[in-house]
Amino acid sequence: MKSWPKIDGALADNVDANWLREPALRRRLREETAKLPGAGMQISAHQGQQIGLLARAIGARRAVEVGTFTGYSSLCIAEALPNDGKLWCCDVSTEWTKVARRYWKEAGLDGRIELTIASARDTLDGLLAQGLAGQLDLSFIDADKESYDAYYERCLKLARRGGLILIDNVLWGGSIADPADVDADTQAIRALNAKLKSDERVDLVLFAVGDGMTGALKR
């Protein structure tokens, strides 16, 4: 049973015209990032909109992001949080996150965001050590693929019951379906996808947006 539409050309233009809502500040960030090396790491505007809606739908107050880059997804999440909400961001690049900090400040959201430049594993372990296990509403994972499983397990510990874990790039440009592709990143994503299929700790869905995004809801 196949249920995945192909959206490109005139249909993609129609989708943009009828569904996309992108504030001017976010659009400026996306356009600035598009000119930078590594621009392909930025999520799409539609994906950011979807993440923000999901955050609102579950009433997210506390969230964590693994992989911040120039800050587009963190803006989408932080905007969806209440005034007393908190987003912990994990990244290893001072250069890229310098752009993110600039836009967070302009949006008036820098007070909701705590960025740590360090290994995401260490940062997540630090949150667990602070007693935040079972306290977080939302996690978004979009960083080095070989560590995806480690990030998932830590985010699952941090998640409350009914908390949502979003994992980006789970289709990996179609490479996961190519047996000849034995690249380490591909194999890591493929293994996590297979693990999640039978993981009874979560309810599971695939959002066919961007490069594929898994949604895992903690039971």
Short mmCIF file of C-alpha atoms in Angstrom, two decimals:
data_model
loop_
_atom_site.label_atom_id
_atom_site.label_comp_id
_atom_site.label_asym_id
_atom_site.label_seq_id
_atom_site.Cartn_x
_atom_site.Cartn_y
_atom_site.Cartn_z
CA MET A 1 0.00 0.00 0.00
CA LYS A 2 1.61 3.24 -1.15
CA SER A 3 0.39 6.55 0.19
CA TRP A 4 3.14 9.07 -0.47
CA PRO A 5 2.37 11.87 -2.94
CA LYS A 6 5.06 13.48 -5.06
CA ILE A 7 4.97 17.23 -4.50
CA ASP A 8 7.00 19.29 -6.94
CA GLY A 9 6.60 21.82 -9.74
CA ALA A 10 3.22 23.57 -9.90
CA LEU A 11 1.85 21.45 -7.05
CA ALA A 12 4.73 22.55 -4.78
CA ASP A 13 3.99 26.18 -5.68
CA ASN A 14 0.34 25.58 -4.79
CA VAL A 15 1.31 24.06 -1.44
CA ASP A 16 3.50 27.08 -0.66
CA ALA A 17 0.69 29.45 -1.63
CA ASN A 18 -1.97 27.72 0.46
CA TRP A 19 -0.20 26.22 3.49
CA LEU A 20 3.11 27.95 4.13
CA ARG A 21 3.18 30.60 6.85
CA GLU A 22 6.69 31.95 7.33
CA PRO A 23 7.27 35.13 9.34
CA ALA A 24 9.66 37.65 7.77
CA LEU A 25 12.37 37.09 10.38
CA ARG A 26 12.44 33.35 9.81
CA ARG A 27 12.51 33.89 6.06
CA ARG A 28 15.51 36.20 6.41
CA LEU A 29 17.32 33.58 8.47
CA ARG A 30 16.56 30.88 5.90
CA GLU A 31 17.76 33.09 3.05
CA GLU A 32 20.95 34.09 4.90
CA THR A 33 21.71 30.47 5.74
CA ALA A 34 21.15 29.40 2.12
CA LYS A 35 24.25 31.42 1.16
CA LEU A 36 26.49 29.69 3.70
CA PRO A 37 28.58 26.51 3.37
CA GLY A 38 26.61 23.59 4.77
CA ALA A 39 23.30 25.25 3.93
CA GLY A 40 21.79 21.82 3.24
CA MET A 41 21.71 21.20 7.00
CA GLN A 42 18.92 23.76 7.40
CA ILE A 43 15.39 22.38 7.70
CA SER A 44 12.73 23.55 5.26
CA ALA A 45 10.18 26.24 6.06
CA HIS A 46 7.36 23.68 5.88
CA GLN A 47 9.16 21.40 8.33
CA GLY A 48 9.73 24.26 10.74
CA GLN A 49 6.06 25.16 10.58
CA GLN A 50 5.13 21.55 11.28
CA ILE A 51 7.50 21.32 14.25
CA GLY A 52 6.03 24.51 15.72
CA LEU A 53 2.47 23.25 15.31
CA LEU A 54 3.35 19.92 16.95
CA ALA A 55 4.96 21.76 19.87
CA ARG A 56 1.78 23.77 20.36
CA ALA A 57 -0.45 20.72 19.94
CA ILE A 58 1.20 18.91 22.86
CA GLY A 59 1.39 22.07 24.98
CA ALA A 60 5.18 21.97 25.12
CA ARG A 61 6.85 23.96 27.90
CA ARG A 62 10.24 22.30 28.07
CA ALA A 63 12.14 21.17 25.00
CA VAL A 64 15.58 20.13 23.83
CA GLU A 65 17.18 20.41 20.41
CA VAL A 66 20.16 18.28 19.39
CA GLY A 67 21.86 20.12 16.53
CA THR A 68 21.08 23.83 16.23
CA PHE A 69 23.11 25.01 13.21
CA THR A 70 22.00 28.61 12.42
CA GLY A 71 18.85 28.41 14.48
CA TYR A 72 15.84 27.99 12.19
CA SER A 73 14.32 25.00 14.00
CA SER A 74 15.06 26.49 17.42
CA LEU A 75 13.17 29.64 16.44
CA CYS A 76 10.18 27.52 15.43
CA ILE A 77 10.25 25.64 18.74
CA ALA A 78 10.91 28.64 21.00
CA GLU A 79 8.09 30.63 19.37
CA ALA A 80 5.71 27.80 20.24
CA LEU A 81 6.65 27.74 23.93
CA PRO A 82 4.87 29.84 26.56
CA ASN A 83 6.64 32.86 28.09
CA ASP A 84 8.03 30.72 30.91
CA GLY A 85 9.08 27.92 28.54
CA LYS A 86 12.64 26.67 28.11
CA LEU A 87 14.54 25.26 25.15
CA TRP A 88 17.93 23.64 25.70
CA CYS A 89 20.04 23.67 22.52
CA CYS A 90 23.01 21.36 21.94
CA ASP A 91 25.65 22.13 19.32
CA VAL A 92 29.41 22.00 18.81
CA SER A 93 29.82 25.03 16.51
CA THR A 94 30.33 28.53 17.87
CA GLU A 95 30.46 29.86 14.30
CA TRP A 96 27.05 28.60 13.15
CA THR A 97 25.27 29.26 16.43
CA LYS A 98 26.53 32.86 16.39
CA VAL A 99 24.00 33.38 13.60
CA ALA A 100 21.33 31.64 15.67
CA ARG A 101 22.00 33.85 18.70
CA ARG A 102 21.57 36.98 16.58
CA TYR A 103 18.14 35.88 15.35
CA TRP A 104 17.02 34.64 18.78
CA LYS A 105 17.78 38.08 20.19
CA GLU A 106 16.02 39.89 17.36
CA ALA A 107 12.95 37.69 17.89
CA GLY A 108 12.99 38.40 21.63
CA LEU A 109 13.33 34.69 22.36
CA ASP A 110 16.89 34.52 23.68
CA GLY A 111 15.56 34.41 27.25
CA ARG A 112 13.83 31.10 26.53
CA ILE A 113 16.87 29.42 25.01
CA GLU A 114 19.95 27.97 26.69
CA LEU A 115 22.71 26.98 24.27
CA THR A 116 25.54 24.68 25.30
CA ILE A 117 28.56 24.30 23.01
CA ALA A 118 29.75 20.79 23.81
CA SER A 119 29.15 17.16 22.97
CA ALA A 120 25.39 16.67 22.84
CA ARG A 121 25.76 13.39 24.73
CA ASP A 122 27.41 15.26 27.58
CA THR A 123 24.79 18.01 27.51
CA LEU A 124 21.91 15.53 27.56
CA ASP A 125 23.60 13.57 30.35
CA GLY A 126 23.90 16.87 32.21
CA LEU A 127 20.15 17.49 31.90
CA LEU A 128 19.49 14.01 33.26
CA ALA A 129 21.88 14.69 36.14
CA GLN A 130 19.88 17.85 36.91
CA GLY A 131 16.84 15.66 37.56
CA LEU A 132 15.03 16.39 34.31
CA ALA A 133 14.29 12.74 33.50
CA GLY A 134 10.62 12.41 32.58
CA GLN A 135 10.18 16.20 32.46
CA LEU A 136 10.61 17.28 28.82
CA ASP A 137 7.73 17.69 26.40
CA LEU A 138 9.57 17.83 23.07
CA SER A 139 12.91 16.75 21.62
CA PHE A 140 14.20 17.47 18.12
CA ILE A 141 17.20 15.46 16.93
CA ASP A 142 19.09 16.73 13.87
CA ALA A 143 22.82 16.24 14.36
CA ASP A 144 25.54 13.67 13.53
CA LYS A 145 23.79 10.55 12.31
CA GLU A 146 26.10 7.95 13.84
CA SER A 147 25.05 9.19 17.29
CA TYR A 148 21.31 9.18 16.57
CA ASP A 149 20.62 6.11 18.69
CA ALA A 150 22.52 7.56 21.66
CA TYR A 151 20.61 10.82 21.36
CA TYR A 152 17.29 9.00 21.05
CA GLU A 153 17.85 6.94 24.19
CA ARG A 154 18.77 10.01 26.22
CA CYS A 155 15.84 12.03 24.88
CA LEU A 156 13.51 9.15 25.68
CA LYS A 157 14.70 9.24 29.29
CA LEU A 158 14.15 12.99 29.40
CA ALA A 159 10.66 12.77 27.86
CA ARG A 160 7.51 12.76 29.96
CA ARG A 161 4.77 10.30 29.20
CA GLY A 162 3.13 11.75 26.10
CA GLY A 163 6.31 13.63 25.24
CA LEU A 164 7.25 13.81 21.57
CA ILE A 165 10.63 13.00 20.04
CA LEU A 166 11.20 14.22 16.46
CA ILE A 167 14.11 12.80 14.46
CA ASP A 168 15.16 14.44 11.19
CA ASN A 169 16.68 12.97 7.99
CA VAL A 170 15.29 9.48 8.53
CA LEU A 171 14.90 8.89 4.77
CA TRP A 172 18.45 10.16 4.10
CA GLY A 173 17.78 11.09 0.50
CA GLY A 174 16.50 7.58 -0.22
CA SER A 175 19.82 5.96 0.72
CA ILE A 176 18.25 3.87 3.48
CA ALA A 177 16.46 1.83 0.80
CA ASP A 178 19.67 1.17 -1.18
CA PRO A 179 21.34 -2.05 0.07
CA ALA A 180 24.54 -1.06 -1.71
CA ASP A 181 24.88 2.05 0.45
CA VAL A 182 26.92 0.97 3.49
CA ASP A 183 28.04 4.45 4.53
CA ALA A 184 28.25 4.74 8.33
CA ASP A 185 25.60 7.49 8.50
CA THR A 186 23.22 5.52 6.30
CA GLN A 187 23.65 2.38 8.37
CA ALA A 188 23.10 4.30 11.61
CA ILE A 189 19.81 5.78 10.37
CA ARG A 190 18.72 2.45 8.90
CA ALA A 191 19.41 0.70 12.22
CA LEU A 192 17.51 3.29 14.26
CA ASN A 193 14.54 3.13 11.89
CA ALA A 194 14.40 -0.66 12.33
CA LYS A 195 14.75 -0.36 16.10
CA LEU A 196 11.94 2.18 16.37
CA LYS A 197 9.57 -0.02 14.35
CA SER A 198 9.53 -2.53 17.21
CA ASP A 199 10.12 -0.17 20.14
CA GLU A 200 7.09 -0.64 22.38
CA ARG A 201 8.08 2.32 24.53
CA VAL A 202 6.71 4.71 21.88
CA ASP A 203 3.96 5.23 19.34
CA LEU A 204 5.45 5.85 15.90
CA VAL A 205 4.76 7.86 12.76
CA LEU A 206 6.68 9.16 9.74
CA PHE A 207 6.13 12.76 8.68
CA ALA A 208 6.89 12.91 4.96
CA VAL A 209 8.37 16.42 5.06
CA GLY A 210 11.88 17.52 4.15
CA ASP A 211 14.16 14.48 4.26
CA GLY A 212 11.68 12.53 6.37
CA MET A 213 10.98 13.12 10.06
CA THR A 214 10.11 10.44 12.60
CA GLY A 215 7.68 11.21 15.38
CA ALA A 216 7.96 8.99 18.48
CA LEU A 217 5.42 9.61 21.25
CA LYS A 218 6.46 8.21 24.63
CA ARG A 219 3.92 5.81 26.08
#
